[in-house]
Amino acid sequence: MKALAAAVVALSALAVPSAVAAEAQTGTKACGVTIQVKDHAKYVVNRYFLDAMKFEPGTVTIRSGCDLTFEFAAPDDNDPHSLSLIKASDVPRTNKQMEKCKVCKQIKADHVGDPTEPAGPHNPIVHWIVNVGKPGLDVPGDSLSIFESKSKGAPPGHSKVTVPVSAAAGTTLYYICGMHPWMQGKIVVA
């Protein structure tokens, strides 16, 4: 009996690190998650430019009612980005769809002063949070934006935004960056 109890204790000790490792891989926390924008560019002169902008993690699991924080991964990042909920059927999958991203035009129109121009110091973000449904993230059209202008005299920006996830448990929310549509992810609401 003592051997069986010792085996149960040993197995439960092994299960805890597995849960912690799974939590680290999926971005799941007890209540609240952070999605960061990571940016790494690589240049080879007269050959190519590789822009490795991405959401990290790309897929998160969060309980309904918990807070989601959207932020830059590094203090010197300052390109404008959005975390914008869209229908799964609107997620651009091909180069052509990304170059002519229809939903991206609407996302920009919801956030910046002039949607025909890139967001930046001369075209500031005027709506940092766009709510279409209930307050928080719950339906396509809800969107968050971050941007830190380093230009003198430019309007102040936000390097992070935190909102609750108000979608019901069992919902999967798809998101993209409206300025960089290859940046995509999912929020699984538990």
Short mmCIF file of C-alpha atoms in Angstrom, two decimals:
data_model
loop_
_atom_site.label_atom_id
_atom_site.label_comp_id
_atom_site.label_asym_id
_atom_site.label_seq_id
_atom_site.Cartn_x
_atom_site.Cartn_y
_atom_site.Cartn_z
CA MET A 1 0.00 0.00 0.00
CA LYS A 2 2.86 2.37 0.84
CA ALA A 3 4.44 1.60 -2.55
CA LEU A 4 1.16 2.46 -4.30
CA ALA A 5 0.86 5.75 -2.38
CA ALA A 6 4.47 6.62 -3.25
CA ALA A 7 3.79 5.89 -6.92
CA VAL A 8 0.69 8.13 -6.89
CA VAL A 9 2.69 10.97 -5.28
CA ALA A 10 5.51 10.53 -7.82
CA LEU A 11 3.09 10.56 -10.77
CA SER A 12 1.31 13.67 -9.47
CA ALA A 13 4.66 15.44 -9.18
CA LEU A 14 5.31 14.62 -12.84
CA ALA A 15 1.90 15.96 -13.89
CA VAL A 16 2.50 19.43 -12.46
CA PRO A 17 5.49 20.28 -14.69
CA SER A 18 3.51 18.98 -17.70
CA ALA A 19 0.65 21.35 -16.92
CA VAL A 20 3.11 24.22 -16.49
CA ALA A 21 4.82 23.35 -19.78
CA ALA A 22 1.46 23.14 -21.59
CA GLU A 23 0.50 26.50 -20.09
CA ALA A 24 3.74 28.05 -21.35
CA GLN A 25 3.27 26.62 -24.86
CA THR A 26 -0.33 27.78 -25.34
CA GLY A 27 -0.14 31.10 -23.49
CA THR A 28 -2.81 29.98 -21.01
CA LYS A 29 -2.85 31.54 -17.55
CA ALA A 30 -5.18 31.18 -14.60
CA CYS A 31 -6.99 34.39 -15.59
CA GLY A 32 -5.54 36.76 -18.14
CA VAL A 33 -3.10 36.47 -21.03
CA THR A 34 -0.70 38.70 -22.91
CA ILE A 35 -0.25 38.75 -26.67
CA GLN A 36 2.88 40.55 -27.78
CA VAL A 37 3.96 41.97 -31.12
CA LYS A 38 7.45 40.72 -31.92
CA ASP A 39 9.39 42.24 -34.76
CA HIS A 40 12.64 41.09 -36.26
CA ALA A 41 13.85 42.27 -39.64
CA LYS A 42 16.67 40.77 -41.67
CA TYR A 43 18.26 42.50 -44.65
CA VAL A 44 20.57 41.18 -47.33
CA VAL A 45 21.58 44.15 -49.49
CA ASN A 46 20.30 43.96 -53.04
CA ARG A 47 18.74 40.55 -52.34
CA TYR A 48 15.85 40.69 -49.91
CA PHE A 49 14.22 42.09 -46.81
CA LEU A 50 12.60 39.62 -44.40
CA ASP A 51 10.10 41.08 -41.96
CA ALA A 52 9.32 38.58 -39.23
CA MET A 53 6.56 40.54 -37.46
CA LYS A 54 4.30 38.18 -35.53
CA PHE A 55 1.96 37.77 -32.61
CA GLU A 56 3.47 35.79 -29.74
CA PRO A 57 1.84 33.50 -28.86
CA GLY A 58 -0.32 33.11 -31.96
CA THR A 59 -2.96 31.05 -30.18
CA VAL A 60 -4.04 31.68 -26.60
CA THR A 61 -6.61 30.10 -24.32
CA ILE A 62 -8.37 32.36 -21.85
CA ARG A 63 -11.40 32.11 -19.58
CA SER A 64 -14.37 34.29 -20.44
CA GLY A 65 -14.28 37.46 -18.34
CA CYS A 66 -10.49 37.47 -17.95
CA ASP A 67 -8.25 40.26 -19.25
CA LEU A 68 -6.22 40.12 -22.45
CA THR A 69 -3.25 42.48 -22.75
CA PHE A 70 -1.95 43.45 -26.20
CA GLU A 71 1.54 45.00 -26.11
CA PHE A 72 4.90 45.45 -27.79
CA ALA A 73 7.51 42.82 -26.88
CA ALA A 74 10.39 45.32 -26.85
CA PRO A 75 10.47 48.93 -25.64
CA ASP A 76 11.89 50.20 -28.95
CA ASP A 77 9.07 48.69 -31.07
CA ASN A 78 6.78 51.40 -32.36
CA ASP A 79 5.09 50.36 -35.63
CA PRO A 80 1.28 50.63 -35.52
CA HIS A 81 -0.47 47.30 -34.98
CA SER A 82 -3.98 46.10 -34.32
CA LEU A 83 -5.41 42.97 -32.80
CA SER A 84 -8.67 42.86 -34.72
CA LEU A 85 -11.32 40.15 -34.50
CA ILE A 86 -12.59 38.90 -37.85
CA LYS A 87 -14.73 36.03 -39.13
CA ALA A 88 -12.79 32.82 -39.79
CA SER A 89 -13.91 33.07 -43.43
CA ASP A 90 -12.29 36.55 -43.72
CA VAL A 91 -8.81 35.44 -42.60
CA PRO A 92 -6.53 36.14 -45.58
CA ARG A 93 -4.63 33.00 -46.56
CA THR A 94 -2.87 33.79 -49.84
CA ASN A 95 -0.42 36.53 -50.82
CA LYS A 96 -3.08 38.06 -53.06
CA GLN A 97 -5.64 38.10 -50.23
CA MET A 98 -3.10 39.75 -47.92
CA GLU A 99 -2.13 42.38 -50.49
CA LYS A 100 -5.78 43.25 -51.18
CA CYS A 101 -7.09 42.59 -47.68
CA LYS A 102 -10.73 43.74 -47.69
CA VAL A 103 -11.29 43.50 -43.97
CA CYS A 104 -8.03 45.43 -43.35
CA LYS A 105 -9.51 48.53 -45.00
CA GLN A 106 -12.39 48.48 -42.53
CA ILE A 107 -10.03 47.91 -39.59
CA LYS A 108 -7.92 50.93 -40.63
CA ALA A 109 -11.06 53.03 -41.12
CA ASP A 110 -12.13 52.19 -37.56
CA HIS A 111 -8.78 53.18 -36.04
CA VAL A 112 -7.02 55.98 -37.96
CA GLY A 113 -7.92 59.47 -39.11
CA ASP A 114 -7.33 58.78 -42.83
CA PRO A 115 -7.70 55.10 -43.78
CA THR A 116 -6.14 55.72 -47.21
CA GLU A 117 -2.80 56.56 -45.60
CA PRO A 118 -0.55 54.45 -43.35
CA ALA A 119 -0.98 54.99 -39.63
CA GLY A 120 1.83 57.04 -38.19
CA PRO A 121 2.77 60.44 -36.76
CA HIS A 122 0.91 62.34 -39.51
CA ASN A 123 -2.07 59.97 -39.51
CA PRO A 124 -2.64 59.21 -35.84
CA ILE A 125 -4.69 56.45 -34.36
CA VAL A 126 -7.86 58.08 -33.09
CA HIS A 127 -9.63 54.99 -31.68
CA TRP A 128 -7.42 52.70 -29.57
CA ILE A 129 -10.29 50.34 -28.74
CA VAL A 130 -13.19 49.58 -31.08
CA ASN A 131 -16.16 47.72 -29.55
CA VAL A 132 -18.84 46.36 -31.86
CA GLY A 133 -20.45 43.93 -29.39
CA LYS A 134 -20.39 43.96 -25.60
CA PRO A 135 -17.49 45.78 -23.95
CA GLY A 136 -14.37 43.66 -24.39
CA LEU A 137 -13.49 41.16 -27.10
CA ASP A 138 -16.43 39.06 -28.21
CA VAL A 139 -17.39 39.53 -31.89
CA PRO A 140 -15.77 40.27 -35.27
CA GLY A 141 -15.20 44.00 -35.56
CA ASP A 142 -13.84 44.39 -32.02
CA SER A 143 -10.31 45.71 -32.30
CA LEU A 144 -7.36 47.00 -30.25
CA SER A 145 -4.51 49.16 -31.48
CA ILE A 146 -1.03 50.01 -30.22
CA PHE A 147 1.45 52.55 -31.56
CA GLU A 148 4.26 54.56 -29.98
CA SER A 149 5.31 57.50 -32.06
CA LYS A 150 8.94 58.49 -31.65
CA SER A 151 8.45 61.66 -33.71
CA LYS A 152 8.73 64.99 -31.92
CA GLY A 153 5.38 66.73 -31.63
CA ALA A 154 3.39 63.63 -32.60
CA PRO A 155 0.35 62.68 -30.52
CA PRO A 156 1.08 60.31 -27.63
CA GLY A 157 0.54 56.64 -28.26
CA HIS A 158 -0.13 53.47 -26.35
CA SER A 159 2.38 50.64 -26.06
CA LYS A 160 -0.19 48.36 -24.42
CA VAL A 161 -3.95 47.94 -24.14
CA THR A 162 -5.82 45.64 -21.74
CA VAL A 163 -9.47 44.60 -22.14
CA PRO A 164 -11.63 41.74 -20.90
CA VAL A 165 -12.53 38.85 -23.18
CA SER A 166 -16.33 38.91 -23.03
CA ALA A 167 -17.07 36.11 -25.52
CA ALA A 168 -18.86 33.07 -24.13
CA ALA A 169 -16.92 29.96 -23.17
CA GLY A 170 -16.55 27.61 -26.13
CA THR A 171 -16.01 30.46 -28.61
CA THR A 172 -12.97 30.68 -30.89
CA LEU A 173 -12.09 34.24 -31.95
CA TYR A 174 -9.87 34.78 -35.01
CA TYR A 175 -7.71 37.89 -35.19
CA ILE A 176 -5.28 39.65 -37.50
CA CYS A 177 -3.29 42.86 -37.54
CA GLY A 178 -5.17 45.20 -39.87
CA MET A 179 -1.90 46.88 -40.88
CA HIS A 180 0.06 43.62 -41.39
CA PRO A 181 -2.44 40.88 -42.35
CA TRP A 182 0.11 38.04 -42.27
CA MET A 183 0.06 38.50 -38.48
CA GLN A 184 -2.76 36.17 -37.43
CA GLY A 185 -3.93 34.22 -34.42
CA LYS A 186 -6.75 32.65 -32.42
CA ILE A 187 -8.24 33.23 -28.99
CA VAL A 188 -9.86 30.10 -27.58
CA VAL A 189 -12.35 31.07 -24.87
CA ALA A 190 -12.65 28.48 -22.11
#
